[in-house]
Amino acid sequence: MLNINELKKYPIIYIIGHRHMDADTVISSYLLSKILNKQGIKCEYAILDKDYNIVYGDYDLIKDNVTNYKPTVIKKENINNNYFILVDHNDPLQSIDNEKNVVGMIDHHFIDKKQPNYLIGDYASTSLFIYQLYKNTYDFSDYEKALILYTVLSDTTYFISSRYKEKDDQIVKELNEKINLNFEVLKRKYFKTTDFSIDIETNFKSNYKRYKFDDLEFESSFVRANREDDKYLNEYLEYLKKIPQNWLFIWYQFDDNISNAYFKNNNVIKEINYDYIASRANDVIKDIVEIK
């Protein structure tokens, strides 16, 4: 768990997720703020006033089910005057862009460095990791347990992704024992592939993140396709060739459950193929860092 005595030194701490917010970023920031306040740490879940938005694929899931999400809005120019705990990401490039003001972090993505009060757990979602950390000291309500389950559904693409492991499945069963969410119904209602009627520039930057590993820095995005959408792939690869920056682009295709990753580094594109739905952070980026 986070070092409570250390965190009590700060007058107020803001819990913040990454810019392009999915269910896990929204819910993990909300949950952790409630838990830490119970432990005597004054904190609020927050977003920045610029460049923060909910991703297309999770918009309806969040709108329908996270009924009391009202984050504090921090002005970008005030970042240096505040303290933050990062959730659902471990690189300030993806949020406040200032490592000096980070006093803690809870995440489930690949990281290549260790810091005090940085907690990384190999779980299907950050919210699931938070549950494991605090379930013996915090009484999670049925509503909060349902929220955690929504994050697992979102982050594992409804249990399809390689991120979903046996230990996650056991915790999911524990959480769902009394509330009995119907996962198939939720998938039919909320799972979305990319809308290819939208222009390439907009779609190409969906699910956007920035990464930096030592001297390797790149941006990344992915789309979710069906087999019939494969006809658009070449257009997206041509767009990848034209952009000037280093970029990881992933084409997920769900009819065949495959992942095609295209990593552009110094204007050279390397293709990595997976015969499963590969986790961007825990599969693809790990491979990229190894072959850079």
PDB file of N, CA and C in Angstrom, residues 159-222:
ATOM      1  N   PHE A 159     -12.699  -9.655 -21.450  1.00  0.00           N
ATOM      2  CA  PHE A 159     -11.979 -10.893 -21.122  1.00  0.00           C
ATOM      3  C   PHE A 159     -11.222 -11.501 -22.306  1.00  0.00           C
ATOM      4  N   ILE A 160     -11.092 -10.789 -23.420  1.00  0.00           N
ATOM      5  CA  ILE A 160     -10.413 -11.342 -24.596  1.00  0.00           C
ATOM      6  C   ILE A 160      -8.907 -11.097 -24.554  1.00  0.00           C
ATOM      7  N   SER A 161      -8.494  -9.965 -24.010  1.00  0.00           N
ATOM      8  CA  SER A 161      -7.090  -9.552 -24.073  1.00  0.00           C
ATOM      9  C   SER A 161      -6.172 -10.488 -23.293  1.00  0.00           C
ATOM     10  N   SER A 162      -4.910 -10.523 -23.731  1.00  0.00           N
ATOM     11  CA  SER A 162      -3.882 -11.304 -23.035  1.00  0.00           C
ATOM     12  C   SER A 162      -3.655 -10.803 -21.617  1.00  0.00           C
ATOM     13  N   ARG A 163      -4.098  -9.615 -21.334  1.00  0.00           N
ATOM     14  CA  ARG A 163      -3.931  -9.042 -19.997  1.00  0.00           C
ATOM     15  C   ARG A 163      -4.715  -9.828 -18.936  1.00  0.00           C
ATOM     16  N   TYR A 164      -5.781 -10.510 -19.339  1.00  0.00           N
ATOM     17  CA  TYR A 164      -6.667 -11.183 -18.382  1.00  0.00           C
ATOM     18  C   TYR A 164      -6.101 -12.543 -18.004  1.00  0.00           C
ATOM     19  N   LYS A 165      -5.729 -12.685 -16.733  1.00  0.00           N
ATOM     20  CA  LYS A 165      -5.084 -13.898 -16.241  1.00  0.00           C
ATOM     21  C   LYS A 165      -5.988 -14.641 -15.257  1.00  0.00           C
ATOM     22  N   GLU A 166      -5.532 -15.832 -14.869  1.00  0.00           N
ATOM     23  CA  GLU A 166      -6.306 -16.667 -13.949  1.00  0.00           C
ATOM     24  C   GLU A 166      -6.548 -15.953 -12.622  1.00  0.00           C
ATOM     25  N   LYS A 167      -5.528 -15.263 -12.115  1.00  0.00           N
ATOM     26  CA  LYS A 167      -5.719 -14.592 -10.820  1.00  0.00           C
ATOM     27  C   LYS A 167      -6.752 -13.466 -10.924  1.00  0.00           C
ATOM     28  N   ASP A 168      -6.811 -12.801 -12.095  1.00  0.00           N
ATOM     29  CA  ASP A 168      -7.843 -11.793 -12.306  1.00  0.00           C
ATOM     30  C   ASP A 168      -9.223 -12.431 -12.284  1.00  0.00           C
ATOM     31  N   ASP A 169      -9.327 -13.586 -12.925  1.00  0.00           N
ATOM     32  CA  ASP A 169     -10.610 -14.286 -12.996  1.00  0.00           C
ATOM     33  C   ASP A 169     -11.118 -14.648 -11.607  1.00  0.00           C
ATOM     34  N   GLN A 170     -10.215 -15.058 -10.730  1.00  0.00           N
ATOM     35  CA  GLN A 170     -10.615 -15.413  -9.370  1.00  0.00           C
ATOM     36  C   GLN A 170     -11.145 -14.197  -8.615  1.00  0.00           C
ATOM     37  N   ILE A 171     -10.497 -13.049  -8.797  1.00  0.00           N
ATOM     38  CA  ILE A 171     -10.955 -11.834  -8.111  1.00  0.00           C
ATOM     39  C   ILE A 171     -12.276 -11.357  -8.704  1.00  0.00           C
ATOM     40  N   VAL A 172     -12.427 -11.476 -10.015  1.00  0.00           N
ATOM     41  CA  VAL A 172     -13.685 -11.105 -10.662  1.00  0.00           C
ATOM     42  C   VAL A 172     -14.839 -11.933 -10.100  1.00  0.00           C
ATOM     43  N   LYS A 173     -14.630 -13.218  -9.931  1.00  0.00           N
ATOM     44  CA  LYS A 173     -15.675 -14.079  -9.353  1.00  0.00           C
ATOM     45  C   LYS A 173     -16.005 -13.656  -7.928  1.00  0.00           C
ATOM     46  N   GLU A 174     -14.982 -13.293  -7.175  1.00  0.00           N
ATOM     47  CA  GLU A 174     -15.183 -12.813  -5.801  1.00  0.00           C
ATOM     48  C   GLU A 174     -16.021 -11.537  -5.790  1.00  0.00           C
ATOM     49  N   LEU A 175     -15.694 -10.601  -6.665  1.00  0.00           N
ATOM     50  CA  LEU A 175     -16.411  -9.330  -6.723  1.00  0.00           C
ATOM     51  C   LEU A 175     -17.854  -9.505  -7.183  1.00  0.00           C
ATOM     52  N   ASN A 176     -18.067 -10.442  -8.091  1.00  0.00           N
ATOM     53  CA  ASN A 176     -19.382 -10.598  -8.716  1.00  0.00           C
ATOM     54  C   ASN A 176     -20.275 -11.596  -7.990  1.00  0.00           C
ATOM     55  N   GLU A 177     -19.792 -12.133  -6.889  1.00  0.00           N
ATOM     56  CA  GLU A 177     -20.518 -13.214  -6.209  1.00  0.00           C
ATOM     57  C   GLU A 177     -21.932 -12.809  -5.811  1.00  0.00           C
ATOM     58  N   LYS A 178     -22.094 -11.582  -5.336  1.00  0.00           N
ATOM     59  CA  LYS A 178     -23.408 -11.140  -4.862  1.00  0.00           C
ATOM     60  C   LYS A 178     -24.119 -10.227  -5.851  1.00  0.00           C
ATOM     61  N   ILE A 179     -23.360  -9.457  -6.620  1.00  0.00           N
ATOM     62  CA  ILE A 179     -24.030  -8.486  -7.498  1.00  0.00           C
ATOM     63  C   ILE A 179     -24.439  -9.088  -8.836  1.00  0.00           C
ATOM     64  N   ASN A 180     -23.776 -10.156  -9.251  1.00  0.00           N
ATOM     65  CA  ASN A 180     -24.195 -10.932 -10.427  1.00  0.00           C
ATOM     66  C   ASN A 180     -24.387 -10.090 -11.695  1.00  0.00           C
ATOM     67  N   LEU A 181     -23.377  -9.334 -12.065  1.00  0.00           N
ATOM     68  CA  LEU A 181     -23.433  -8.649 -13.357  1.00  0.00           C
ATOM     69  C   LEU A 181     -23.431  -9.674 -14.480  1.00  0.00           C
ATOM     70  N   ASN A 182     -24.217  -9.409 -15.523  1.00  0.00           N
ATOM     71  CA  ASN A 182     -24.256 -10.283 -16.693  1.00  0.00           C
ATOM     72  C   ASN A 182     -23.266  -9.739 -17.725  1.00  0.00           C
ATOM     73  N   PHE A 183     -22.102 -10.369 -17.806  1.00  0.00           N
ATOM     74  CA  PHE A 183     -21.028  -9.835 -18.639  1.00  0.00           C
ATOM     75  C   PHE A 183     -21.355  -9.894 -20.128  1.00  0.00           C
ATOM     76  N   GLU A 184     -22.080 -10.905 -20.556  1.00  0.00           N
ATOM     77  CA  GLU A 184     -22.436 -11.000 -21.973  1.00  0.00           C
ATOM     78  C   GLU A 184     -23.387  -9.881 -22.375  1.00  0.00           C
ATOM     79  N   VAL A 185     -24.331  -9.575 -21.511  1.00  0.00           N
ATOM     80  CA  VAL A 185     -25.255  -8.469 -21.784  1.00  0.00           C
ATOM     81  C   VAL A 185     -24.493  -7.148 -21.849  1.00  0.00           C
ATOM     82  N   LEU A 186     -23.567  -6.953 -20.926  1.00  0.00           N
ATOM     83  CA  LEU A 186     -22.770  -5.728 -20.919  1.00  0.00           C
ATOM     84  C   LEU A 186     -21.912  -5.612 -22.174  1.00  0.00           C
ATOM     85  N   LYS A 187     -21.353  -6.722 -22.623  1.00  0.00           N
ATOM     86  CA  LYS A 187     -20.544  -6.692 -23.841  1.00  0.00           C
ATOM     87  C   LYS A 187     -21.391  -6.295 -25.045  1.00  0.00           C
ATOM     88  N   ARG A 188     -22.567  -6.884 -25.165  1.00  0.00           N
ATOM     89  CA  ARG A 188     -23.434  -6.543 -26.301  1.00  0.00           C
ATOM     90  C   ARG A 188     -23.838  -5.068 -26.263  1.00  0.00           C
ATOM     91  N   LYS A 189     -23.976  -4.534 -25.068  1.00  0.00           N
ATOM     92  CA  LYS A 189     -24.434  -3.151 -24.929  1.00  0.00           C
ATOM     93  C   LYS A 189     -23.315  -2.142 -25.139  1.00  0.00           C
ATOM     94  N   TYR A 190     -22.110  -2.460 -24.655  1.00  0.00           N
ATOM     95  CA  TYR A 190     -21.080  -1.427 -24.574  1.00  0.00           C
ATOM     96  C   TYR A 190     -19.844  -1.632 -25.448  1.00  0.00           C
ATOM     97  N   PHE A 191     -19.583  -2.849 -25.888  1.00  0.00           N
ATOM     98  CA  PHE A 191     -18.363  -3.044 -26.675  1.00  0.00           C
ATOM     99  C   PHE A 191     -18.509  -2.388 -28.049  1.00  0.00           C
ATOM    100  N   LYS A 192     -17.528  -1.571 -28.410  1.00  0.00           N
ATOM    101  CA  LYS A 192     -17.570  -0.838 -29.675  1.00  0.00           C
ATOM    102  C   LYS A 192     -16.274  -1.044 -30.437  1.00  0.00           C
ATOM    103  N   THR A 193     -16.404  -1.288 -31.726  1.00  0.00           N
ATOM    104  CA  THR A 193     -15.233  -1.187 -32.591  1.00  0.00           C
ATOM    105  C   THR A 193     -15.172   0.244 -33.134  1.00  0.00           C
ATOM    106  N   THR A 194     -14.085   0.560 -33.788  1.00  0.00           N
ATOM    107  CA  THR A 194     -13.870   1.911 -34.311  1.00  0.00           C
ATOM    108  C   THR A 194     -14.881   2.233 -35.414  1.00  0.00           C
ATOM    109  N   ASP A 195     -15.359   3.447 -35.414  1.00  0.00           N
ATOM    110  CA  ASP A 195     -16.265   3.921 -36.462  1.00  0.00           C
ATOM    111  C   ASP A 195     -15.422   4.426 -37.634  1.00  0.00           C
ATOM    112  N   PHE A 196     -15.316   3.619 -38.683  1.00  0.00           N
ATOM    113  CA  PHE A 196     -14.442   3.970 -39.803  1.00  0.00           C
ATOM    114  C   PHE A 196     -15.065   4.973 -40.771  1.00  0.00           C
ATOM    115  N   SER A 197     -16.270   5.447 -40.457  1.00  0.00           N
ATOM    116  CA  SER A 197     -16.824   6.558 -41.234  1.00  0.00           C
ATOM    117  C   SER A 197     -16.235   7.890 -40.772  1.00  0.00           C
ATOM    118  N   ILE A 198     -15.591   7.877 -39.613  1.00  0.00           N
ATOM    119  CA  ILE A 198     -14.908   9.067 -39.100  1.00  0.00           C
ATOM    120  C   ILE A 198     -13.563   9.208 -39.810  1.00  0.00           C
ATOM    121  N   ASP A 199     -13.093  10.426 -39.966  1.00  0.00           N
ATOM    122  CA  ASP A 199     -11.861  10.656 -40.724  1.00  0.00           C
ATOM    123  C   ASP A 199     -10.663   9.979 -40.061  1.00  0.00           C
ATOM    124  N   ILE A 200      -9.672   9.645 -40.880  1.00  0.00           N
ATOM    125  CA  ILE A 200      -8.496   8.905 -40.409  1.00  0.00           C
ATOM    126  C   ILE A 200      -7.756   9.671 -39.321  1.00  0.00           C
ATOM    127  N   GLU A 201      -7.590  10.966 -39.487  1.00  0.00           N
ATOM    128  CA  GLU A 201      -6.821  11.744 -38.510  1.00  0.00           C
ATOM    129  C   GLU A 201      -7.418  11.621 -37.113  1.00  0.00           C
ATOM    130  N   THR A 202      -8.743  11.672 -37.021  1.00  0.00           N
ATOM    131  CA  THR A 202      -9.409  11.543 -35.719  1.00  0.00           C
ATOM    132  C   THR A 202      -9.262  10.134 -35.169  1.00  0.00           C
ATOM    133  N   ASN A 203      -9.563   9.143 -35.998  1.00  0.00           N
ATOM    134  CA  ASN A 203      -9.474   7.752 -35.540  1.00  0.00           C
ATOM    135  C   ASN A 203      -8.050   7.351 -35.185  1.00  0.00           C
ATOM    136  N   PHE A 204      -7.104   7.845 -35.954  1.00  0.00           N
ATOM    137  CA  PHE A 204      -5.712   7.446 -35.755  1.00  0.00           C
ATOM    138  C   PHE A 204      -5.209   7.856 -34.375  1.00  0.00           C
ATOM    139  N   LYS A 205      -5.769   8.918 -33.857  1.00  0.00           N
ATOM    140  CA  LYS A 205      -5.322   9.411 -32.552  1.00  0.00           C
ATOM    141  C   LYS A 205      -6.227   8.963 -31.410  1.00  0.00           C
ATOM    142  N   SER A 206      -7.110   8.004 -31.682  1.00  0.00           N
ATOM    143  CA  SER A 206      -7.938   7.482 -30.599  1.00  0.00           C
ATOM    144  C   SER A 206      -7.100   6.577 -29.711  1.00  0.00           C
ATOM    145  N   ASN A 207      -7.460   6.545 -28.445  1.00  0.00           N
ATOM    146  CA  ASN A 207      -6.715   5.756 -27.450  1.00  0.00           C
ATOM    147  C   ASN A 207      -5.239   6.157 -27.421  1.00  0.00           C
ATOM    148  N   TYR A 208      -5.031   7.459 -27.462  1.00  0.00           N
ATOM    149  CA  TYR A 208      -3.690   8.041 -27.594  1.00  0.00           C
ATOM    150  C   TYR A 208      -2.942   8.055 -26.264  1.00  0.00           C
ATOM    151  N   LYS A 209      -1.640   7.747 -26.320  1.00  0.00           N
ATOM    152  CA  LYS A 209      -0.737   7.898 -25.178  1.00  0.00           C
ATOM    153  C   LYS A 209       0.664   8.248 -25.671  1.00  0.00           C
ATOM    154  N   ARG A 210       1.438   8.852 -24.777  1.00  0.00           N
ATOM    155  CA  ARG A 210       2.854   9.126 -25.041  1.00  0.00           C
ATOM    156  C   ARG A 210       3.702   8.285 -24.098  1.00  0.00           C
ATOM    157  N   TYR A 211       4.871   7.871 -24.595  1.00  0.00           N
ATOM    158  CA  TYR A 211       5.764   7.025 -23.801  1.00  0.00           C
ATOM    159  C   TYR A 211       7.198   7.515 -23.935  1.00  0.00           C
ATOM    160  N   LYS A 212       7.962   7.306 -22.853  1.00  0.00           N
ATOM    161  CA  LYS A 212       9.394   7.578 -22.901  1.00  0.00           C
ATOM    162  C   LYS A 212      10.125   6.534 -22.077  1.00  0.00           C
ATOM    163  N   PHE A 213      11.074   5.847 -22.712  1.00  0.00           N
ATOM    164  CA  PHE A 213      11.917   4.862 -22.049  1.00  0.00           C
ATOM    165  C   PHE A 213      13.369   5.227 -22.355  1.00  0.00           C
ATOM    166  N   ASP A 214      14.040   5.833 -21.375  1.00  0.00           N
ATOM    167  CA  ASP A 214      15.401   6.342 -21.581  1.00  0.00           C
ATOM    168  C   ASP A 214      15.419   7.285 -22.792  1.00  0.00           C
ATOM    169  N   ASP A 215      16.157   6.935 -23.839  1.00  0.00           N
ATOM    170  CA  ASP A 215      16.248   7.821 -25.003  1.00  0.00           C
ATOM    171  C   ASP A 215      15.207   7.504 -26.075  1.00  0.00           C
ATOM    172  N   LEU A 216      14.329   6.556 -25.805  1.00  0.00           N
ATOM    173  CA  LEU A 216      13.284   6.191 -26.764  1.00  0.00           C
ATOM    174  C   LEU A 216      11.977   6.865 -26.370  1.00  0.00           C
ATOM    175  N   GLU A 217      11.499   7.749 -27.232  1.00  0.00           N
ATOM    176  CA  GLU A 217      10.247   8.450 -26.974  1.00  0.00           C
ATOM    177  C   GLU A 217       9.340   8.297 -28.188  1.00  0.00           C
ATOM    178  N   PHE A 218       8.072   7.990 -27.936  1.00  0.00           N
ATOM    179  CA  PHE A 218       7.136   7.808 -29.043  1.00  0.00           C
ATOM    180  C   PHE A 218       5.710   8.024 -28.566  1.00  0.00           C
ATOM    181  N   GLU A 219       4.831   8.215 -29.533  1.00  0.00           N
ATOM    182  CA  GLU A 219       3.401   8.328 -29.276  1.00  0.00           C
ATOM    183  C   GLU A 219       2.726   7.049 -29.760  1.00  0.00           C
ATOM    184  N   SER A 220       1.480   6.851 -29.330  1.00  0.00           N
ATOM    185  CA  SER A 220       0.833   5.582 -29.670  1.00  0.00           C
ATOM    186  C   SER A 220      -0.678   5.735 -29.727  1.00  0.00           C
ATOM    187  N   SER A 221      -1.292   4.879 -30.537  1.00  0.00           N
ATOM    188  CA  SER A 221      -2.749   4.817 -30.626  1.00  0.00           C
ATOM    189  C   SER A 221      -3.135   3.453 -31.167  1.00  0.00           C
ATOM    190  N   PHE A 222      -4.409   3.133 -31.074  1.00  0.00           N
ATOM    191  CA  PHE A 222      -4.883   1.884 -31.677  1.00  0.00           C
ATOM    192  C   PHE A 222      -6.324   2.033 -32.127  1.00  0.00           C
TER     193      PHE A 222
END
